Amino acid sequence: MNRLLDMNPYEGYEISQSADSDASMQLARHWLDTCTEFHKKRCGPASSSLPTRVLDVWGSDELDDADMIRLIATVENDAPYVALSYCWGPPKEAKLVKVTTTETLSTHMAGILVGELPKNFQDAILITRKLNIRYLWIDSLCIIQDSPLDWDKEAGKMGDYYERATIALSALCSPSSHTGFLHHRWLGNSRVDFRLENYETINVRKVSSSLGSQGREKMPLWKRAWVVQERCLSSRILHFGSEQMYWECRQSFVREDGHRAAMASDGALMGPGCFVPGGERLKEKSYGRWYALIAAYSKRALTKEDDRLPALGGIAVRFQKVTKSDYLAGLWKDDIIRGLLWCRKNAGPRSPIPQQKKKRLAKEIEIGSSQRESNSSHEVPSWSWAAIGNHVVWDSTPQIAAGQLSATCEVIEAKVTSLGPVHLGRVTQSSLHLRGFLAQSPLMLITTHHGSQGHLTKFENTRICTTMDFIGGDITYAYFLYVANDTKLYYWLAISQCTPSEGQYRRVGLLRTNKAAHGHLIKDAEQDSVTII
């Protein structure tokens, strides 16, 4: 029996009311209290080690004022706390978000006026107080945003912070830090109770959308890349949608209207505790789930392209505990061949993202996550899905996951050198040394409704095309390394030779062929070793 549904969801409700009404908050506290009492084994305790810094929303003897909060250093003592999951907003609005810097740190520890904070922060403070919890963690205020040292240290702990939080507040319907998430909802006539002769009382409810089916326009938070980690690792989440609240924990998923629903999901964007199968026995399935997760994650937006791997760091740490494999910039050493078989999900023309243009591109991408200066001292390997800053997929994952993939090349070496923790993906050097059959051909780049392709013009009587990682570019010649096959397809990495270094290549695409086309390629291929950087 689901104890979270014991309470009448509409008792005390008015026709139209805010999500912070007494009735709504009574229901939220019921959900939280029930989970912390009965779900301890799965969802964890209500109290745990605090983050490095938190906001004290109760004030103190010196700040006995509801209009003031303060930032405090915790020395990681144990206490309940709330974490906020939200959108910073479009670049112009994100610049107005109040942040903690080296200059404002001491001021924020002395006190912060609530009225000077973005509306999302004010709403989070209000809900935290109504849940009778003293401490609140918000990234912009609890991390020193202009300190690369502090940001890297705290970014490495973000997964822990969401996992250990008593509850995470999800500003699901708020596209910006300044719009707030405690809106009025129309709840009248959504439930009608009546009796039928010889039957118990039954009710009819208005059909409202579920968490996973509202549509991205109603759930702007879903567009953020950071939300994948925040949602997957949180133990308990209180979502504030445009129509109602949703409770999600590792044990249950319930809605404010009382509707009994299955656990919510957004494709492979799993809910709390679902980020990896448990047990060493399921190690193989863990890799398949990782690729499905990346497919869901990679289509989401970041203000800073440099955050693409750090925003996944907390999940990577937990996957590594199961796989026991080295983490290589978004892929896994023990499953590197299958990991290499990603391809760009084409959704219209998009040019490559040179390192020097990333800062300008960041201004054009909606949904912010940080205002700090970009760290340009690292570069994602070309063989990693994270290199292209676009939606990627593993098209043949079902066949591959079934154990039908056969590697056809030798992995001589696969390594990365990182600045800071490996799971943050701050790569300074990388090398993937493979040996296998290598073919080559001139390329004619074409753009079709299928996306960017390269036609191998060497084979005049057979149309062989490779999926390119980018739209455009000046590649006129490519090499193709035969890396794997399954029961239906043959996989060749499309690589382009770097200049002037002989023997070093960059990945530019993935070629998937049938048996006939593969025969033409393998006929002219020769055994060779390549180093892809």
Short mmCIF file of C-alpha atoms in Angstrom, two decimals:
data_model
loop_
_atom_site.label_atom_id
_atom_site.label_comp_id
_atom_site.label_asym_id
_atom_site.label_seq_id
_atom_site.Cartn_x
_atom_site.Cartn_y
_atom_site.Cartn_z
CA MET A 1 0.00 0.00 0.00
CA ASN A 2 1.31 3.46 -0.90
CA ARG A 3 1.13 5.50 2.30
CA LEU A 4 1.85 8.69 0.34
CA LEU A 5 -1.70 8.45 -1.04
CA ASP A 6 -3.38 8.07 2.35
CA MET A 7 -4.14 11.78 2.62
CA ASN A 8 -7.12 13.27 0.75
CA PRO A 9 -5.35 15.45 -1.83
CA TYR A 10 -8.16 18.01 -2.05
CA GLU A 11 -9.06 18.39 1.60
CA GLY A 12 -9.02 22.12 2.39
CA TYR A 13 -8.38 23.16 -1.21
CA GLU A 14 -9.95 26.26 -2.76
CA ILE A 15 -10.92 26.71 -6.41
CA SER A 16 -7.73 28.63 -7.20
CA GLN A 17 -4.70 28.73 -4.96
CA SER A 18 -0.93 29.03 -4.96
CA ALA A 19 1.35 26.05 -4.58
CA ASP A 20 2.43 27.46 -1.18
CA SER A 21 -1.11 27.47 0.24
CA ASP A 22 -1.69 25.87 3.64
CA ALA A 23 -3.45 22.89 2.03
CA SER A 24 -0.67 22.33 -0.54
CA MET A 25 2.05 22.60 2.08
CA GLN A 26 0.18 20.26 4.41
CA LEU A 27 0.18 17.69 1.60
CA ALA A 28 3.89 18.30 0.86
CA ARG A 29 4.79 17.81 4.52
CA HIS A 30 2.70 14.62 4.56
CA TRP A 31 4.66 13.29 1.58
CA LEU A 32 8.01 14.22 3.16
CA ASP A 33 7.19 12.88 6.63
CA THR A 34 5.82 9.63 5.22
CA CYS A 35 8.87 9.07 3.04
CA THR A 36 11.41 9.82 5.76
CA GLU A 37 9.55 7.49 8.16
CA PHE A 38 8.77 4.53 5.92
CA HIS A 39 11.32 4.73 3.05
CA LYS A 40 14.53 5.08 5.06
CA LYS A 41 16.16 1.96 3.65
CA ARG A 42 15.72 3.09 0.04
CA CYS A 43 15.42 6.89 0.18
CA GLY A 44 17.80 7.52 3.06
CA PRO A 45 17.56 9.45 6.32
CA ALA A 46 16.10 12.93 6.72
CA SER A 47 19.38 14.30 8.07
CA SER A 48 22.88 13.99 6.61
CA SER A 49 26.20 15.78 6.21
CA LEU A 50 25.72 19.38 5.05
CA PRO A 51 27.44 20.88 1.96
CA THR A 52 30.48 23.12 2.46
CA ARG A 53 28.23 26.19 2.55
CA VAL A 54 24.47 26.53 2.97
CA LEU A 55 21.94 29.32 3.41
CA ASP A 56 20.51 29.66 6.92
CA VAL A 57 16.92 30.66 6.17
CA TRP A 58 15.94 30.87 9.84
CA GLY A 59 18.36 33.69 10.58
CA SER A 60 19.97 33.97 14.02
CA ASP A 61 19.84 36.05 17.18
CA GLU A 62 21.59 38.81 15.27
CA LEU A 63 19.36 38.31 12.21
CA ASP A 64 15.94 37.65 13.71
CA ASP A 65 14.20 38.86 10.59
CA ALA A 66 12.24 36.92 7.95
CA ASP A 67 13.55 39.37 5.36
CA MET A 68 17.14 38.26 5.95
CA ILE A 69 19.09 35.05 5.44
CA ARG A 70 22.79 34.40 5.60
CA LEU A 71 25.42 32.18 4.03
CA ILE A 72 27.26 29.96 6.51
CA ALA A 73 30.23 27.59 6.42
CA THR A 74 29.15 24.26 7.87
CA VAL A 75 32.24 22.15 8.59
CA GLU A 76 30.02 19.37 7.16
CA ASN A 77 27.98 18.82 10.33
CA ASP A 78 24.77 16.77 10.07
CA ALA A 79 21.36 18.43 9.61
CA PRO A 80 18.38 18.34 7.23
CA TYR A 81 18.70 20.63 4.21
CA VAL A 82 16.93 21.46 0.94
CA ALA A 83 18.57 21.73 -2.51
CA LEU A 84 17.12 23.82 -5.35
CA SER A 85 17.00 22.60 -8.97
CA TYR A 86 16.18 25.51 -11.31
CA CYS A 87 16.95 27.35 -14.55
CA TRP A 88 19.29 30.32 -14.42
CA GLY A 89 17.51 31.65 -17.51
CA PRO A 90 18.49 33.21 -20.85
CA PRO A 91 21.86 35.01 -20.83
CA LYS A 92 20.47 38.50 -20.16
CA GLU A 93 18.48 37.27 -17.18
CA ALA A 94 21.20 34.91 -15.97
CA LYS A 95 23.56 37.89 -15.65
CA LEU A 96 21.17 39.40 -13.11
CA VAL A 97 21.20 36.35 -10.83
CA LYS A 98 22.73 37.15 -7.45
CA VAL A 99 25.94 35.15 -6.98
CA THR A 100 28.60 34.73 -4.36
CA THR A 101 32.06 35.88 -5.44
CA THR A 102 35.36 36.29 -3.60
CA GLU A 103 34.38 39.94 -3.12
CA THR A 104 30.83 39.32 -1.82
CA LEU A 105 31.54 36.21 0.28
CA SER A 106 31.97 38.04 3.59
CA THR A 107 28.94 40.25 2.88
CA HIS A 108 26.72 37.23 2.19
CA MET A 109 27.92 35.56 5.37
CA ALA A 110 26.88 38.67 7.30
CA GLY A 111 23.40 38.67 5.77
CA ILE A 112 21.42 38.75 2.50
CA LEU A 113 18.16 40.60 1.96
CA VAL A 114 15.56 38.13 0.67
CA GLY A 115 13.92 40.88 -1.39
CA GLU A 116 17.13 41.33 -3.40
CA LEU A 117 17.15 37.71 -4.54
CA PRO A 118 15.61 36.29 -7.76
CA LYS A 119 11.98 35.16 -7.38
CA ASN A 120 12.92 31.47 -7.62
CA PHE A 121 15.23 31.89 -4.64
CA GLN A 122 12.55 33.70 -2.66
CA ASP A 123 10.06 30.92 -3.41
CA ALA A 124 12.61 28.26 -2.38
CA ILE A 125 13.25 30.08 0.91
CA LEU A 126 9.51 30.22 1.59
CA ILE A 127 8.98 26.50 0.89
CA THR A 128 12.05 25.53 2.93
CA ARG A 129 10.64 27.41 5.92
CA LYS A 130 7.17 25.89 5.46
CA LEU A 131 8.75 22.42 5.42
CA ASN A 132 10.31 23.31 8.80
CA ILE A 133 13.86 22.92 7.46
CA ARG A 134 16.57 25.44 8.33
CA TYR A 135 19.16 25.08 5.59
CA LEU A 136 18.96 25.60 1.82
CA TRP A 137 21.58 24.93 -0.86
CA ILE A 138 21.55 27.04 -4.07
CA ASP A 139 24.55 26.75 -6.38
CA SER A 140 24.88 30.45 -7.30
CA LEU A 141 25.08 31.52 -3.65
CA CYS A 142 26.82 28.51 -2.08
CA ILE A 143 29.66 28.20 -4.61
CA ILE A 144 32.16 31.03 -5.16
CA GLN A 145 31.44 31.65 -8.82
CA ASP A 146 34.61 33.54 -9.77
CA SER A 147 36.96 31.06 -8.06
CA PRO A 148 37.94 28.20 -10.42
CA LEU A 149 39.46 26.34 -7.48
CA ASP A 150 36.30 26.53 -5.37
CA TRP A 151 34.00 25.83 -8.33
CA ASP A 152 35.89 22.70 -9.37
CA LYS A 153 35.98 21.46 -5.78
CA GLU A 154 32.26 22.05 -5.23
CA ALA A 155 31.23 20.85 -8.72
CA GLY A 156 32.87 17.56 -7.88
CA LYS A 157 30.55 17.28 -4.88
CA MET A 158 27.28 18.37 -6.52
CA GLY A 159 26.09 14.82 -7.00
CA ASP A 160 26.61 14.17 -3.29
CA TYR A 161 24.82 17.39 -2.36
CA TYR A 162 21.65 16.43 -4.24
CA GLU A 163 21.81 12.82 -3.09
CA ARG A 164 22.22 13.77 0.59
CA ALA A 165 19.60 16.54 0.58
CA THR A 166 16.49 15.84 2.64
CA ILE A 167 14.51 17.02 -0.37
CA ALA A 168 15.18 18.78 -3.68
CA LEU A 169 12.80 21.48 -4.90
CA SER A 170 12.29 21.31 -8.68
CA ALA A 171 11.22 24.60 -10.31
CA LEU A 172 9.79 22.58 -13.18
CA CYS A 173 7.67 25.27 -14.83
CA SER A 174 10.00 28.24 -14.37
CA PRO A 175 12.11 29.25 -17.42
CA SER A 176 14.18 31.76 -15.45
CA SER A 177 15.45 32.46 -11.96
CA HIS A 178 13.30 35.58 -11.94
CA THR A 179 9.87 34.11 -12.81
CA GLY A 180 9.26 32.09 -9.65
CA PHE A 181 7.50 28.75 -9.40
CA LEU A 182 4.72 29.29 -6.84
CA HIS A 183 1.94 30.11 -9.27
CA HIS A 184 -1.83 29.94 -8.80
CA ARG A 185 -3.39 26.79 -10.21
CA TRP A 186 -7.07 26.32 -11.16
CA LEU A 187 -8.21 23.36 -9.10
CA GLY A 188 -11.96 23.86 -9.03
CA ASN A 189 -14.25 21.17 -10.47
CA SER A 190 -11.27 18.85 -10.88
CA ARG A 191 -12.88 16.21 -8.68
CA VAL A 192 -16.52 15.27 -8.17
CA ASP A 193 -17.59 12.72 -5.54
CA PHE A 194 -20.93 10.93 -5.71
CA ARG A 195 -22.57 7.74 -4.52
CA LEU A 196 -24.16 4.99 -6.54
CA GLU A 197 -26.80 2.74 -5.01
CA ASN A 198 -25.24 -0.39 -3.48
CA TYR A 199 -21.75 0.97 -4.23
CA GLU A 200 -19.18 2.93 -2.27
CA THR A 201 -18.53 6.57 -3.05
CA ILE A 202 -16.69 7.00 -6.32
CA ASN A 203 -15.18 10.09 -7.90
CA VAL A 204 -14.50 11.51 -11.32
CA ARG A 205 -11.40 13.63 -11.87
CA LYS A 206 -10.28 15.99 -14.58
CA VAL A 207 -7.53 14.37 -16.65
CA SER A 208 -4.33 16.34 -16.14
CA SER A 209 -0.97 15.76 -17.75
CA SER A 210 1.63 13.62 -16.04
CA LEU A 211 5.14 14.78 -15.20
CA GLY A 212 6.68 13.14 -18.23
CA SER A 213 4.06 14.24 -20.78
CA GLN A 214 3.51 17.96 -20.16
CA GLY A 215 5.74 18.92 -23.04
CA ARG A 216 9.02 20.78 -22.94
CA GLU A 217 7.31 24.18 -23.33
CA LYS A 218 5.61 23.59 -19.96
CA MET A 219 8.72 22.15 -18.34
CA PRO A 220 11.67 24.45 -19.18
CA LEU A 221 13.71 22.86 -16.41
CA TRP A 222 13.76 19.67 -18.51
CA LYS A 223 15.86 21.50 -21.10
CA ARG A 224 18.81 21.90 -18.74
CA ALA A 225 21.68 19.43 -18.97
CA TRP A 226 22.40 19.85 -15.26
CA VAL A 227 18.90 18.60 -14.36
CA VAL A 228 19.81 15.04 -15.44
CA GLN A 229 22.28 14.70 -12.58
CA GLU A 230 20.10 16.63 -10.16
CA ARG A 231 17.07 14.45 -10.79
CA CYS A 232 18.81 11.10 -11.06
CA LEU A 233 20.78 11.51 -7.84
CA SER A 234 18.26 13.26 -5.59
CA SER A 235 16.63 11.01 -3.00
CA ARG A 236 13.37 12.96 -2.87
CA ILE A 237 12.03 15.65 -5.21
CA LEU A 238 9.08 18.01 -4.87
CA HIS A 239 8.28 19.19 -8.41
CA PHE A 240 6.35 22.42 -8.94
CA GLY A 241 4.59 22.14 -12.31
CA SER A 242 2.29 24.54 -14.11
CA GLU A 243 -0.80 22.52 -13.11
CA GLN A 244 0.11 20.83 -9.84
CA MET A 245 2.84 19.51 -7.55
CA TYR A 246 4.44 16.11 -7.96
CA TRP A 247 6.25 14.01 -5.39
CA GLU A 248 9.03 11.75 -6.61
CA CYS A 249 11.31 9.58 -4.51
CA ARG A 250 13.10 6.27 -4.92
CA GLN A 251 10.03 4.44 -3.69
CA SER A 252 7.03 6.34 -5.11
CA PHE A 253 5.71 8.87 -7.58
CA VAL A 254 2.43 10.64 -6.72
CA ARG A 255 0.59 13.71 -7.95
CA GLU A 256 -1.17 16.49 -6.12
CA ASP A 257 -4.51 15.49 -7.62
CA GLY A 258 -4.17 12.07 -6.00
CA HIS A 259 -3.81 10.21 -9.28
CA ARG A 260 -1.96 6.92 -8.91
CA ALA A 261 0.75 6.89 -11.52
CA ALA A 262 3.82 4.91 -12.46
CA MET A 263 7.26 6.36 -11.89
CA ALA A 264 7.73 9.34 -14.17
CA SER A 265 10.40 9.37 -16.84
CA ASP A 266 11.50 11.41 -19.82
CA GLY A 267 12.94 8.87 -22.19
CA ALA A 268 16.10 7.68 -20.47
CA LEU A 269 16.01 10.56 -17.96
CA MET A 270 15.32 8.36 -14.99
CA GLY A 271 13.99 9.47 -11.63
CA PRO A 272 15.67 9.24 -8.21
CA GLY A 273 17.84 6.19 -7.66
CA CYS A 274 17.38 4.86 -11.21
CA PHE A 275 20.70 6.00 -12.67
CA VAL A 276 22.33 2.56 -12.72
CA PRO A 277 21.26 -1.07 -12.21
CA GLY A 278 22.47 -2.50 -8.92
CA GLY A 279 24.84 -5.39 -8.48
CA GLU A 280 28.04 -6.55 -10.15
CA ARG A 281 26.01 -9.11 -12.08
CA LEU A 282 24.41 -6.32 -14.10
CA LYS A 283 27.65 -4.58 -15.07
CA GLU A 284 26.99 -5.18 -18.78
CA LYS A 285 23.55 -3.60 -18.55
CA SER A 286 25.10 -0.59 -16.87
CA TYR A 287 26.95 0.32 -20.06
CA GLY A 288 23.75 0.09 -22.11
CA ARG A 289 21.98 2.31 -19.62
CA TRP A 290 24.86 4.79 -19.74
CA TYR A 291 24.47 5.20 -23.51
CA ALA A 292 20.71 5.64 -23.17
CA LEU A 293 21.31 8.25 -20.48
CA ILE A 294 23.81 10.13 -22.67
CA ALA A 295 21.31 10.15 -25.55
CA ALA A 296 18.78 11.86 -23.25
CA TYR A 297 21.40 14.13 -21.70
CA SER A 298 23.20 15.32 -24.84
CA LYS A 299 20.14 17.03 -26.32
CA ARG A 300 19.88 19.38 -23.34
CA ALA A 301 21.30 22.89 -23.25
CA LEU A 302 24.25 24.39 -21.41
CA THR A 303 25.33 27.99 -21.13
CA LYS A 304 28.95 26.85 -20.89
CA GLU A 305 30.00 24.09 -23.27
CA ASP A 306 32.88 23.46 -20.86
CA ASP A 307 30.27 22.13 -18.40
CA ARG A 308 29.16 19.28 -20.66
CA LEU A 309 31.23 16.65 -18.83
CA PRO A 310 31.31 18.25 -15.34
CA ALA A 311 27.49 18.35 -15.30
CA LEU A 312 27.54 14.56 -15.52
CA GLY A 313 30.35 13.98 -13.02
CA GLY A 314 28.24 12.82 -10.08
CA ILE A 315 26.57 10.11 -12.14
CA ALA A 316 29.93 9.05 -13.61
CA VAL A 317 31.29 8.45 -10.10
CA ARG A 318 28.36 6.17 -9.29
CA PHE A 319 28.60 4.26 -12.56
CA GLN A 320 32.29 3.68 -11.92
CA LYS A 321 31.47 1.97 -8.62
CA VAL A 322 29.55 -0.63 -10.64
CA THR A 323 31.71 -0.91 -13.77
CA LYS A 324 35.11 -0.65 -12.02
CA SER A 325 36.32 0.79 -15.33
CA ASP A 326 38.43 3.88 -16.09
CA TYR A 327 36.34 6.91 -17.06
CA LEU A 328 37.56 8.46 -20.31
CA ALA A 329 35.86 11.80 -21.06
CA GLY A 330 32.33 10.41 -21.17
CA LEU A 331 33.20 6.84 -22.21
CA TRP A 332 34.45 3.74 -20.37
CA LYS A 333 37.78 2.04 -21.05
CA ASP A 334 36.47 -1.50 -20.62
CA ASP A 335 33.67 -0.83 -23.14
CA ILE A 336 35.48 1.63 -25.38
CA ILE A 337 34.60 -0.01 -28.71
CA ARG A 338 30.86 0.08 -28.07
CA GLY A 339 31.26 3.60 -26.68
CA LEU A 340 32.82 4.81 -29.93
CA LEU A 341 29.73 3.89 -31.95
CA TRP A 342 27.85 7.11 -31.22
CA CYS A 343 26.61 9.25 -34.06
CA ARG A 344 25.24 12.75 -34.32
CA LYS A 345 21.46 13.00 -34.14
CA ASN A 346 20.72 15.30 -37.03
CA ALA A 347 18.21 18.06 -36.38
CA GLY A 348 19.12 20.68 -38.96
CA PRO A 349 22.41 22.32 -39.97
CA ARG A 350 24.90 23.18 -37.27
CA SER A 351 28.52 24.15 -37.71
CA PRO A 352 31.47 22.79 -35.76
CA ILE A 353 32.20 24.54 -32.46
CA PRO A 354 35.79 25.81 -32.54
CA GLN A 355 37.28 26.40 -29.09
CA GLN A 356 37.55 30.16 -29.69
CA LYS A 357 33.83 30.44 -30.57
CA LYS A 358 32.42 28.62 -27.54
CA LYS A 359 32.10 31.79 -25.45
CA ARG A 360 30.11 33.52 -28.19
CA LEU A 361 27.94 30.45 -28.73
CA ALA A 362 27.15 30.31 -25.00
CA LYS A 363 25.35 33.65 -25.23
CA GLU A 364 22.94 32.19 -27.78
CA ILE A 365 21.95 29.12 -25.76
CA GLU A 366 18.98 29.36 -23.42
CA ILE A 367 19.02 27.96 -19.88
CA GLY A 368 21.98 29.06 -17.80
CA SER A 369 23.98 27.21 -15.24
CA SER A 370 26.98 29.42 -14.47
CA GLN A 371 28.46 32.86 -15.06
CA ARG A 372 32.08 32.08 -14.29
CA GLU A 373 34.80 32.45 -16.88
CA SER A 374 35.21 29.51 -19.26
CA ASN A 375 38.26 27.33 -18.72
CA SER A 376 39.84 26.98 -22.16
CA SER A 377 42.87 24.98 -20.96
CA HIS A 378 41.24 21.67 -21.81
CA GLU A 379 39.79 20.04 -24.90
CA VAL A 380 37.42 17.09 -25.19
CA PRO A 381 38.86 14.24 -27.31
CA SER A 382 37.39 14.08 -30.80
CA TRP A 383 36.41 10.44 -30.18
CA SER A 384 34.14 11.41 -27.27
CA TRP A 385 30.46 12.20 -27.83
CA ALA A 386 30.99 15.33 -25.72
CA ALA A 387 33.26 16.84 -28.39
CA ILE A 388 30.46 17.92 -30.73
CA GLY A 389 28.14 19.69 -28.28
CA ASN A 390 25.09 18.14 -29.90
CA HIS A 391 22.48 15.39 -29.52
CA VAL A 392 24.04 11.94 -30.03
CA VAL A 393 22.57 8.45 -30.19
CA TRP A 394 23.70 4.85 -30.32
CA ASP A 395 21.40 3.65 -33.12
CA SER A 396 22.11 -0.03 -32.71
CA THR A 397 22.11 -0.19 -28.92
CA PRO A 398 19.52 -3.05 -28.75
CA GLN A 399 21.68 -5.36 -30.86
CA ILE A 400 24.84 -4.20 -29.11
CA ALA A 401 23.35 -4.60 -25.63
CA ALA A 402 22.34 -8.14 -26.48
CA GLY A 403 26.03 -9.07 -26.68
CA GLN A 404 26.06 -9.39 -30.47
CA LEU A 405 28.82 -6.84 -31.04
CA SER A 406 32.24 -8.10 -32.06
CA ALA A 407 35.29 -5.86 -31.89
CA THR A 408 37.41 -6.05 -35.04
CA CYS A 409 40.30 -3.82 -33.98
CA GLU A 410 42.83 -3.96 -31.17
CA VAL A 411 42.83 -1.30 -28.46
CA ILE A 412 46.52 -0.73 -27.81
CA GLU A 413 46.05 2.22 -25.48
CA ALA A 414 43.20 4.44 -24.29
CA LYS A 415 43.94 7.19 -21.79
CA VAL A 416 43.19 10.77 -20.80
CA THR A 417 45.06 13.21 -18.57
CA SER A 418 42.77 15.46 -16.58
CA LEU A 419 43.04 18.70 -14.69
CA GLY A 420 41.43 17.94 -11.35
CA PRO A 421 39.08 14.99 -10.66
CA VAL A 422 38.77 12.63 -13.64
CA HIS A 423 34.96 12.50 -13.39
CA LEU A 424 34.74 16.25 -14.14
CA GLY A 425 36.25 15.64 -17.58
CA ARG A 426 38.72 18.56 -17.58
CA VAL A 427 40.90 16.84 -20.19
CA THR A 428 44.31 18.30 -20.99
CA GLN A 429 45.65 15.39 -23.08
CA SER A 430 44.07 12.33 -24.64
CA SER A 431 45.12 9.40 -26.76
CA LEU A 432 43.28 6.47 -28.31
CA HIS A 433 45.69 4.08 -30.04
CA LEU A 434 43.96 1.45 -32.21
CA ARG A 435 45.15 -1.14 -34.71
CA GLY A 436 42.92 -2.60 -37.40
CA PHE A 437 41.95 -2.51 -41.08
CA LEU A 438 42.27 1.01 -42.48
CA ALA A 439 40.67 2.14 -45.75
CA GLN A 440 40.69 5.57 -47.37
CA SER A 441 38.69 7.58 -49.88
CA PRO A 442 38.08 11.12 -51.14
CA LEU A 443 34.92 12.61 -49.65
CA MET A 444 32.17 14.76 -51.10
CA LEU A 445 30.23 16.43 -48.29
CA ILE A 446 26.47 16.66 -48.75
CA THR A 447 23.59 17.81 -46.56
CA THR A 448 20.28 15.99 -46.89
CA HIS A 449 17.14 15.64 -44.79
CA HIS A 450 19.08 12.88 -43.01
CA GLY A 451 21.71 15.42 -41.97
CA SER A 452 25.38 15.82 -42.84
CA GLN A 453 26.92 13.00 -44.86
CA GLY A 454 30.15 12.30 -46.66
CA HIS A 455 29.99 10.40 -49.95
CA LEU A 456 33.00 8.10 -50.51
CA THR A 457 33.73 8.97 -54.14
CA LYS A 458 36.38 6.28 -54.51
CA PHE A 459 33.62 3.71 -54.98
CA GLU A 460 31.92 5.12 -58.07
CA ASN A 461 29.60 2.18 -58.69
CA THR A 462 28.47 1.83 -55.06
CA ARG A 463 26.91 4.59 -52.99
CA ILE A 464 28.65 4.53 -49.62
CA CYS A 465 28.00 7.43 -47.23
CA THR A 466 29.27 8.17 -43.75
CA THR A 467 27.41 10.17 -41.10
CA MET A 468 29.50 13.26 -40.32
CA ASP A 469 29.87 14.63 -36.81
CA PHE A 470 29.50 18.24 -38.04
CA ILE A 471 27.73 20.18 -40.73
CA GLY A 472 30.09 21.90 -43.13
CA GLY A 473 33.86 21.98 -42.87
CA ASP A 474 36.55 21.51 -45.51
CA ILE A 475 37.21 17.77 -45.27
CA THR A 476 37.87 16.35 -48.75
CA TYR A 477 39.64 13.14 -47.78
CA ALA A 478 39.11 10.67 -44.93
CA TYR A 479 40.35 7.37 -43.54
CA PHE A 480 38.09 4.62 -42.25
CA LEU A 481 39.04 2.24 -39.46
CA TYR A 482 37.04 -0.99 -39.17
CA VAL A 483 36.23 -1.25 -35.45
CA ALA A 484 33.27 -3.63 -34.97
CA ASN A 485 30.33 -5.52 -36.42
CA ASP A 486 27.07 -6.99 -35.16
CA THR A 487 24.57 -9.31 -36.84
CA LYS A 488 23.47 -6.66 -39.34
CA LEU A 489 25.97 -3.84 -39.64
CA TYR A 490 29.69 -3.16 -39.98
CA TYR A 491 31.11 -0.10 -38.18
CA TRP A 492 33.97 2.05 -39.42
CA LEU A 493 35.26 5.19 -37.69
CA ALA A 494 35.70 8.07 -40.12
CA ILE A 495 38.90 9.90 -39.20
CA SER A 496 40.87 12.77 -40.70
CA GLN A 497 44.63 13.04 -40.50
CA CYS A 498 46.01 15.89 -38.43
CA THR A 499 48.73 18.06 -39.87
CA PRO A 500 51.64 18.08 -39.63
CA SER A 501 51.67 15.08 -37.23
CA GLU A 502 51.74 11.85 -39.20
CA GLY A 503 49.85 9.01 -37.59
CA GLN A 504 47.55 11.24 -35.54
CA TYR A 505 43.89 11.60 -36.49
CA ARG A 506 40.68 13.22 -35.35
CA ARG A 507 37.31 11.55 -35.53
CA VAL A 508 34.95 13.16 -38.08
CA GLY A 509 32.10 10.63 -38.38
CA LEU A 510 30.79 7.08 -38.20
CA LEU A 511 30.26 4.81 -41.19
CA ARG A 512 27.70 2.00 -40.85
CA THR A 513 27.55 -0.35 -43.82
CA ASN A 514 25.77 -3.48 -44.96
CA LYS A 515 27.66 -6.55 -46.08
CA ALA A 516 27.94 -5.50 -49.72
CA ALA A 517 29.38 -2.03 -49.00
CA HIS A 518 31.63 -3.49 -46.33
CA GLY A 519 33.06 -5.86 -48.94
CA HIS A 520 34.19 -2.93 -51.11
CA LEU A 521 35.88 -1.22 -48.16
CA ILE A 522 37.62 -4.26 -46.69
CA LYS A 523 38.94 -5.26 -50.12
CA ASP A 524 41.17 -2.17 -50.27
CA ALA A 525 41.88 -1.91 -46.52
CA GLU A 526 45.26 -2.63 -44.94
CA GLN A 527 46.28 -3.35 -41.36
CA ASP A 528 47.60 -0.22 -39.70
CA SER A 529 47.86 1.57 -36.36
CA VAL A 530 46.34 4.98 -35.72
CA THR A 531 46.28 7.39 -32.81
CA ILE A 532 43.08 9.39 -32.49
CA ILE A 533 43.22 12.53 -30.36
#
